[in-house]
Coordinates of C-alpha atoms in Angstrom, one line a residue:
X1 CA -5.3 -18.9 -34.0
X2 CA -6.7 -22.4 -34.6
X3 CA -7.0 -23.2 -30.9
X4 CA -7.8 -19.9 -29.1
X5 CA -6.6 -19.1 -25.7
X6 CA -9.5 -18.8 -23.2
X7 CA -9.9 -17.7 -19.6
X8 CA -11.4 -20.3 -17.3
X9 CA -10.8 -18.7 -13.9
X10 CA -10.2 -15.3 -12.4
X11 CA -9.5 -13.8 -9.0
X12 CA -9.1 -10.3 -7.7
X13 CA -8.5 -8.3 -4.6
X14 CA -8.2 -4.5 -4.4
X15 CA -9.3 -1.5 -2.4
X16 CA -12.9 -2.0 -3.4
X17 CA -13.0 -5.4 -1.8
X18 CA -12.0 -9.1 -1.9
X19 CA -13.2 -11.1 -4.9
X20 CA -15.1 -10.6 -8.1
X21 CA -18.5 -10.2 -6.4
X22 CA -17.3 -7.2 -4.4
X23 CA -15.5 -5.8 -7.4
X24 CA -18.7 -6.1 -9.6
X25 CA -20.7 -4.3 -6.9
X26 CA -18.2 -1.5 -6.9
X27 CA -18.4 -1.2 -10.7
X28 CA -22.1 -1.1 -10.7
X29 CA -22.3 1.5 -8.0
X30 CA -19.2 3.5 -9.1
X31 CA -17.9 3.1 -5.5
X32 CA -14.3 4.1 -4.8
X33 CA -12.0 2.3 -2.4
X34 CA -9.7 5.3 -2.0
X35 CA -9.5 6.9 1.4
X36 CA -7.2 7.7 4.3
X37 CA -4.2 5.5 5.2
X38 CA -5.2 2.6 7.5
X39 CA -2.4 0.0 7.5
X40 CA 0.7 1.5 5.9
X41 CA 3.1 2.9 8.5
X42 CA 3.9 6.3 6.9
X43 CA 4.3 9.9 7.9
X44 CA 2.4 10.9 4.8
X45 CA -1.1 10.4 6.2
X46 CA -2.3 13.4 4.1
X47 CA -2.1 11.3 1.0
X48 CA -5.2 9.2 0.2
X49 CA -4.5 5.6 -0.9
X50 CA -6.4 2.6 -2.2
X51 CA -5.6 -0.1 0.5
X52 CA -7.1 -3.6 0.5
X53 CA -9.5 -3.5 3.5
X54 CA -7.7 -6.2 5.4
X55 CA -4.7 -6.1 7.7
X56 CA -1.8 -8.6 7.3
X57 CA -3.1 -10.6 10.3
X58 CA -6.6 -10.7 8.8
X59 CA -5.2 -11.9 5.5
X60 CA -3.3 -14.6 7.2
X61 CA -6.3 -15.7 9.2
X62 CA -8.4 -15.8 6.0
X63 CA -5.8 -17.9 4.2
X64 CA -4.9 -20.0 7.2
X65 CA -1.3 -19.0 6.8
X66 CA 0.8 -19.6 9.9
X67 CA 4.3 -20.0 8.4
X68 CA 6.8 -17.2 8.4
X69 CA 8.3 -15.4 6.8
X70 CA 5.8 -14.0 4.4
X71 CA 4.9 -10.6 2.8
X72 CA 1.8 -8.6 2.2
X73 CA 2.4 -8.9 -1.6
X74 CA 2.4 -12.7 -1.3
X75 CA -0.7 -12.7 1.0
X76 CA -2.6 -10.5 -1.5
X77 CA -1.5 -12.8 -4.3
X78 CA -2.7 -15.9 -2.5
X79 CA -6.1 -14.3 -1.8
X80 CA -6.6 -13.6 -5.5
X81 CA -5.1 -16.9 -6.7
X82 CA -7.4 -19.0 -4.4
X83 CA -10.4 -17.5 -6.2
X84 CA -9.0 -18.0 -9.7
X85 CA -8.0 -21.6 -9.1
X86 CA -11.3 -22.5 -7.5
X87 CA -13.3 -21.1 -10.4
X88 CA -11.2 -22.9 -12.9
X89 CA -11.4 -26.2 -10.9
X90 CA -7.7 -26.4 -11.2
X91 CA -5.6 -28.6 -8.9
X92 CA -2.5 -30.7 -9.1
X93 CA -2.7 -33.3 -11.8
X94 CA 0.0 -35.6 -13.3
X95 CA -1.6 -35.3 -16.7
X96 CA -1.2 -31.6 -17.2
X97 CA 1.5 -28.9 -16.9
X98 CA 0.7 -25.6 -15.2
X99 CA 2.9 -22.5 -15.3
X100 CA 2.7 -19.6 -12.9
X101 CA 3.7 -16.1 -14.2
X102 CA 3.6 -13.3 -11.6
X103 CA 4.1 -9.6 -12.1
X104 CA 5.5 -7.5 -9.2
X105 CA 8.0 -4.8 -8.6
X106 CA 7.7 -3.9 -4.9
X107 CA 8.0 -7.6 -3.9
X108 CA 8.7 -7.9 -0.2
X109 CA 9.8 -4.3 0.4
X110 CA 7.1 -4.0 3.1
X111 CA 9.1 -6.3 5.4
X112 CA 12.4 -4.8 4.4
X113 CA 11.2 -1.4 5.6
X114 CA 9.8 -2.9 8.8
X115 CA 12.8 -4.9 9.8
X116 CA 15.7 -3.0 8.2
X117 CA 17.1 -1.8 11.5
X118 CA 16.8 -5.3 12.9
X119 CA 18.8 -6.6 10.0
X120 CA 21.6 -4.2 11.0
X121 CA 21.5 -4.6 14.7
X122 CA 20.7 -8.2 15.4
X123 CA 19.8 -11.5 13.6
X124 CA 16.3 -12.0 14.8
X125 CA 14.6 -10.9 11.6
X126 CA 17.1 -12.1 9.0
X127 CA 14.7 -14.7 7.6
X128 CA 12.9 -11.8 6.0
X129 CA 15.9 -10.8 4.0
X130 CA 15.3 -13.5 1.5
X131 CA 11.6 -12.4 1.0
X132 CA 12.8 -9.0 -0.4
X133 CA 13.2 -9.7 -4.1
X134 CA 10.4 -10.1 -6.6
X135 CA 11.1 -13.7 -7.4
X136 CA 10.9 -14.7 -3.7
X137 CA 7.4 -13.5 -3.6
X138 CA 6.4 -15.5 -6.6
X139 CA 7.9 -18.6 -4.9
X140 CA 6.0 -17.8 -1.6
X141 CA 2.8 -17.8 -3.5
X142 CA 3.5 -20.8 -5.7
X143 CA 4.6 -23.0 -2.7
X144 CA 1.1 -22.8 -1.2
X145 CA -0.4 -24.8 -4.0
X146 CA 2.0 -27.6 -5.1
X147 CA 0.6 -27.1 -8.6
X148 CA 3.1 -25.3 -10.7
X149 CA 5.9 -26.9 -12.8
X150 CA 7.2 -23.6 -14.0
X151 CA 7.4 -20.2 -12.2
X152 CA 8.3 -16.9 -13.8
X153 CA 8.5 -13.4 -12.4
X154 CA 7.9 -10.3 -14.6
X155 CA 9.0 -6.8 -13.4
X156 CA 8.4 -4.0 -15.9
X157 CA 6.9 -1.5 -13.5
X158 CA 3.2 -0.7 -14.2
X159 CA 2.9 -3.0 -17.2
X160 CA 4.2 -6.0 -15.2
X161 CA 1.0 -7.9 -14.7
X162 CA -0.1 -7.3 -18.3
X163 CA 3.2 -8.6 -19.5
X164 CA 2.8 -11.6 -17.2
X165 CA -0.4 -12.4 -19.0
X166 CA 1.3 -12.0 -22.4
X167 CA 4.1 -14.3 -21.3
X168 CA 1.6 -16.8 -20.1
X169 CA -0.2 -16.7 -23.4
X170 CA 3.1 -17.1 -25.3
X171 CA 4.0 -20.2 -23.1
X172 CA 0.6 -21.7 -24.2
X173 CA 1.1 -20.9 -27.9
X174 CA 4.6 -22.3 -27.9
X175 CA 3.5 -25.6 -26.3
X176 CA 5.7 -25.1 -23.2
X177 CA 2.7 -25.5 -20.8
X178 CA -0.9 -26.7 -21.0
X179 CA -2.3 -24.2 -18.5
X180 CA -0.9 -20.7 -17.6
X181 CA -1.9 -18.9 -14.4
X182 CA -0.8 -15.2 -14.8
X183 CA -1.3 -11.8 -13.3
X184 CA 0.3 -9.8 -10.6
X185 CA 0.4 -8.6 -7.0
X186 CA 1.6 -5.4 -5.3
X187 CA 1.3 -4.1 -1.8
X188 CA 1.8 -0.5 -0.7
X189 CA 5.1 0.4 0.9
X190 CA 6.8 3.6 2.1
X191 CA 9.3 3.2 -0.7
X192 CA 6.4 3.0 -3.1
X193 CA 4.5 6.0 -1.8
X194 CA 7.6 8.2 -1.1
X195 CA 9.0 7.5 -4.5
X196 CA 5.9 8.6 -6.5
X197 CA 5.5 11.5 -4.1
X198 CA 9.0 12.6 -4.8
X199 CA 8.1 12.7 -8.5
X200 CA 5.3 15.2 -7.6
X201 CA 2.6 13.1 -9.3
X202 CA 0.5 12.1 -6.3
X203 CA -2.8 13.8 -5.8
X204 CA -3.6 15.0 -2.3
X205 CA -7.3 14.4 -3.0
X206 CA -9.4 11.9 -5.0
X207 CA -7.6 11.3 -8.3
X208 CA -9.3 12.5 -11.5
X209 CA -8.1 10.7 -14.6
X210 CA -8.7 12.6 -17.8
X211 CA -10.0 15.6 -16.0
X212 CA -8.7 19.1 -16.8
X213 CA -7.9 19.7 -13.1
X214 CA -6.2 16.3 -12.6
X215 CA -3.2 16.6 -10.2
X216 CA -1.8 13.1 -10.1
X217 CA -2.5 9.6 -9.0
X218 CA -3.6 7.8 -5.9
X219 CA -1.5 4.8 -5.1
X220 CA -3.3 1.5 -4.6
X221 CA -2.5 -2.1 -3.9
X222 CA -4.0 -5.4 -5.0
X223 CA -3.7 -8.6 -6.9
X224 CA -5.4 -10.4 -9.7
X225 CA -4.8 -13.6 -11.8
X226 CA -6.4 -15.3 -14.7
X227 CA -6.3 -19.0 -15.6
X228 CA -5.6 -19.4 -19.3
X229 CA -5.6 -22.5 -21.5
X230 CA -6.5 -23.4 -25.1
X231 CA -10.1 -24.0 -25.8
X232 CA -9.5 -27.6 -26.5
X233 CA -8.0 -28.0 -23.0
X234 CA -11.0 -26.2 -21.4
X235 CA -13.4 -28.4 -23.4
X236 CA -11.6 -31.5 -22.3
X237 CA -11.6 -30.5 -18.7
X238 CA -15.3 -29.4 -18.8
X239 CA -14.1 -26.0 -17.6
X240 CA -16.3 -22.9 -17.9
X241 CA -15.1 -20.5 -20.6
X242 CA -15.3 -16.9 -19.3
X243 CA -13.7 -15.1 -22.2
X244 CA -11.1 -15.3 -24.9
X245 CA -7.7 -13.6 -24.8
X246 CA -8.1 -12.5 -28.4
X247 CA -5.0 -10.4 -28.8
X248 CA -2.2 -8.6 -27.1
X249 CA 0.7 -6.3 -28.0
X250 CA 3.8 -4.8 -26.3
X251 CA 5.9 -1.9 -27.5
X252 CA 8.6 0.2 -26.0
X253 CA 9.1 3.8 -27.2
X254 CA 12.0 4.4 -24.7
X255 CA 11.1 8.1 -24.8
X256 CA 12.0 8.9 -21.2
X257 CA 12.6 7.1 -17.9
X258 CA 9.3 8.1 -16.4
X259 CA 7.4 10.1 -19.0
X260 CA 5.3 9.1 -22.0
X261 CA 5.9 10.6 -25.4
X262 CA 3.6 13.5 -26.5
X263 CA 1.9 11.5 -29.3
X264 CA 1.7 8.3 -27.3
X265 CA 3.8 6.3 -29.8
X266 CA 4.4 3.3 -27.5
X267 CA 0.7 3.1 -26.5
X268 CA -0.4 3.4 -30.1
X269 CA 1.9 0.7 -31.3
X270 CA 0.8 -1.7 -28.5
X271 CA -2.9 -1.2 -29.1
X272 CA -2.4 -1.6 -32.9
X273 CA -0.5 -4.9 -32.4
X274 CA -3.2 -6.2 -30.1
X275 CA -5.8 -5.4 -32.7
X276 CA -3.8 -7.1 -35.5
X277 CA -3.4 -10.3 -33.4
X278 CA -7.1 -10.3 -32.6
X279 CA -8.0 -9.7 -36.3
X280 CA -10.2 -6.8 -35.2
X281 CA -10.7 -3.3 -36.4
X282 CA -10.8 -0.3 -34.1
X283 CA -14.6 -0.1 -34.6
X284 CA -15.0 -3.6 -33.1
X285 CA -13.8 -2.5 -29.6
X286 CA -16.7 -2.1 -27.3
X287 CA -14.8 -0.6 -24.3
X288 CA -11.3 0.6 -23.4
X289 CA -10.0 0.4 -19.9
X290 CA -7.4 3.1 -20.1
X291 CA -4.1 3.2 -18.2
X292 CA -5.4 6.6 -17.1
X293 CA -3.3 7.4 -14.0
X294 CA -4.5 11.0 -13.5
X295 CA -1.1 12.5 -14.1
X296 CA -0.9 15.4 -16.6
X297 CA 1.6 13.6 -18.8
X298 CA 0.0 10.1 -19.0
X299 CA -3.6 11.2 -19.6
X300 CA -2.7 13.6 -22.4
X301 CA -0.3 11.2 -24.1
X302 CA -2.8 8.3 -23.8
X303 CA -5.6 10.5 -25.2
X304 CA -3.5 11.3 -28.2
X305 CA -2.7 7.6 -28.8
X306 CA -6.4 6.7 -28.5
X307 CA -7.4 9.5 -30.9
X308 CA -4.7 8.3 -33.4
X309 CA -6.1 4.8 -33.3
X310 CA -9.8 5.3 -33.1
X311 CA -10.2 8.7 -34.8
X312 CA -13.7 10.1 -34.5
X313 CA -15.2 6.8 -33.5
X314 CA -13.9 6.5 -30.0
X315 CA -15.5 3.7 -28.0
X316 CA -16.5 4.1 -24.3
X317 CA -13.2 4.7 -22.4
X318 CA -12.6 5.0 -18.7
X319 CA -9.9 4.6 -16.1
X320 CA -10.9 2.5 -13.0
X321 CA -7.9 3.9 -11.0
X322 CA -10.4 6.3 -9.4
X323 CA -11.8 3.2 -7.7
X324 CA -8.8 1.0 -7.0
X325 CA -6.0 3.5 -7.0
X326 CA -3.0 2.8 -9.2
X327 CA -2.0 -0.7 -8.2
X328 CA 1.2 -0.3 -10.2
X329 CA 2.6 -3.7 -11.1
X330 CA -0.7 -5.5 -10.4
X331 CA -2.7 -3.0 -12.4
X332 CA -2.7 -4.9 -15.7
X333 CA -4.2 -7.9 -14.1
X334 CA -6.6 -6.0 -11.8
X335 CA -8.0 -4.1 -14.8
X336 CA -8.1 -7.2 -17.1
X337 CA -10.3 -8.9 -14.5
X338 CA -12.4 -5.7 -14.4
X339 CA -12.7 -5.9 -18.2
X340 CA -13.7 -9.6 -17.8
X341 CA -16.5 -8.6 -15.4
X342 CA -17.6 -5.9 -17.8
X343 CA -18.0 -8.4 -20.6
X344 CA -19.7 -11.1 -18.4
X345 CA -22.2 -8.7 -16.8
X346 CA -22.5 -6.0 -19.4
X347 CA -21.6 -3.1 -17.2
X348 CA -19.4 -0.2 -18.2
X349 CA -16.9 0.8 -15.5
X350 CA -17.1 4.6 -15.2
X351 CA -14.4 7.1 -14.6
X352 CA -14.8 8.0 -10.9
X353 CA -13.5 11.6 -10.1
X354 CA -14.0 13.0 -13.6
X355 CA -15.8 16.4 -14.0
X356 CA -14.1 18.7 -16.4
X357 CA -13.1 18.0 -20.0
X358 CA -9.4 18.4 -20.6
X359 CA -8.0 20.3 -23.5
X360 CA -7.1 17.9 -26.3
X361 CA -8.1 14.9 -24.3
X362 CA -10.7 12.2 -24.4
X363 CA -14.0 12.4 -22.6
X364 CA -14.4 9.3 -20.4
X365 CA -17.7 7.4 -20.0
X366 CA -19.8 8.1 -17.0
X367 CA -22.7 5.8 -17.5
X368 CA -22.6 2.2 -16.3
X369 CA -25.2 1.0 -18.7
X370 CA -23.8 0.2 -22.1
X371 CA -25.4 1.7 -25.3
X372 CA -24.4 -1.4 -27.2
X373 CA -23.4 -5.0 -26.2
X374 CA -19.9 -5.2 -24.9
X375 CA -18.2 -7.8 -27.0
X376 CA -14.5 -6.8 -27.1
X377 CA -12.6 -5.0 -24.3
X378 CA -9.2 -3.4 -24.6
X379 CA -7.1 -3.1 -21.5
X380 CA -4.0 -0.7 -21.5
X381 CA -1.0 -0.8 -19.1
X382 CA 1.9 1.5 -19.6
X383 CA 5.2 1.2 -17.6
X384 CA 8.1 3.5 -16.9
X385 CA 10.6 3.7 -19.8
X386 CA 7.8 3.4 -22.3
X387 CA 7.2 -0.4 -21.8
X388 CA 3.6 -0.3 -23.0
X389 CA 1.2 -3.3 -23.3
X390 CA -2.4 -3.8 -24.4
X391 CA -4.7 -6.8 -24.0
X392 CA -7.9 -7.6 -25.8
X393 CA -10.5 -9.8 -24.2
X394 CA -13.5 -11.0 -26.2
X395 CA -16.7 -12.4 -24.7
X396 CA -17.1 -16.1 -24.6
X397 CA -20.4 -16.0 -26.5
X398 CA -18.7 -14.0 -29.3
X399 CA -15.7 -16.4 -29.3
X400 CA -18.0 -19.5 -29.5
X401 CA -19.8 -18.2 -32.5
X402 CA -16.6 -17.9 -34.6
X403 CA -15.8 -20.5 -37.1
X404 CA -12.3 -21.2 -35.6
X405 CA -14.0 -22.3 -32.4
X406 CA -16.8 -24.3 -34.1
X407 CA -14.3 -26.6 -35.7
X408 CA -13.0 -27.6 -32.3
X409 CA -16.4 -28.8 -31.0
X410 CA -17.3 -32.4 -31.5
X411 CA -20.7 -33.4 -32.7
X412 CA -23.3 -31.6 -30.5
X413 CA -21.0 -30.9 -27.5
X414 CA -20.3 -27.3 -26.6
X415 CA -18.0 -25.5 -24.1
X416 CA -19.6 -24.3 -20.8
X417 CA -20.3 -20.6 -21.4
X418 CA -21.9 -18.0 -19.2

């Protein structure tokens, strides 16, 4: 690409804390945020979850939100988006177009569950009916900022946020926007928890991705967004360049409604497409943030896909869902920001919960100190129905050294890198 897509801002909230600083601390200390249910009103208190450590009222107070109706998904999204926009120094401007692409599947289900009987019996809570769908939550978030000329909602289950980032990048490449803010948000709901529990893929203890004794996932919640623009735009605005979105790929093997194929065909194709776009070889990848849900099917299928792609030269691989829980539709963005932090701070996210090598599977990394410099990180997100996506983030320093970027710099001026 003659004018690469770079990331100039990022925000995140998950079970390990609010913001990038708290997330980085959790990565360095391998600290999990998974624990007993605190806020979700559920009978299944035996199931550990990864809840954001703030109640709805605390989120509203933090955000100074007083208007109703709103939803927990929207509040989480606003919390992450505030951080991303502040870092990118991005505000309303008549000279630039900004698109918002939001991935979510649960949407406002939390309020629908809480007020369903009121909807049936009286009219006092009917305002919440219109917050139920996914698009409504995108609008609730966007309305806070008065910034976005275009809003899009992506709902492809657990690959939603990754696909939102891909859509945002495609809007930039096609010239339909100058800046794209993309990611996803998802809160925990009873529908959410009961649905996965009915599939018998929820672990009653700490989840153990890629472990021989893995018994399923821990559900989590959270939100994350990245601000993307072309390098020339970032240079013109004087924005800090955090990383480059070097490549991405999406594939759908349509093998099964909920299961992955044995050989990981969709995952393999998505990763291969991302590498081809980035013009990288498998050996160039420094770290892979795996989808790694902890379910028997996913971890074996993804292991086979990784082994097909990387052969005997597998880079450090881990799933961070042992820290955050599986944030479902938000996971692609949550884990992309984790990859961004890994590149910026040269820390390897470890695979919390892993102890026993699995037959035919990969052995995840358990040391936070990288053996070699982290230059290119791959982030995998796989959705129901085989809708699989892979992103590749490259360090800003590596990107700035490439000839394609050098040609964009005028005289002695350089982009702001750190």
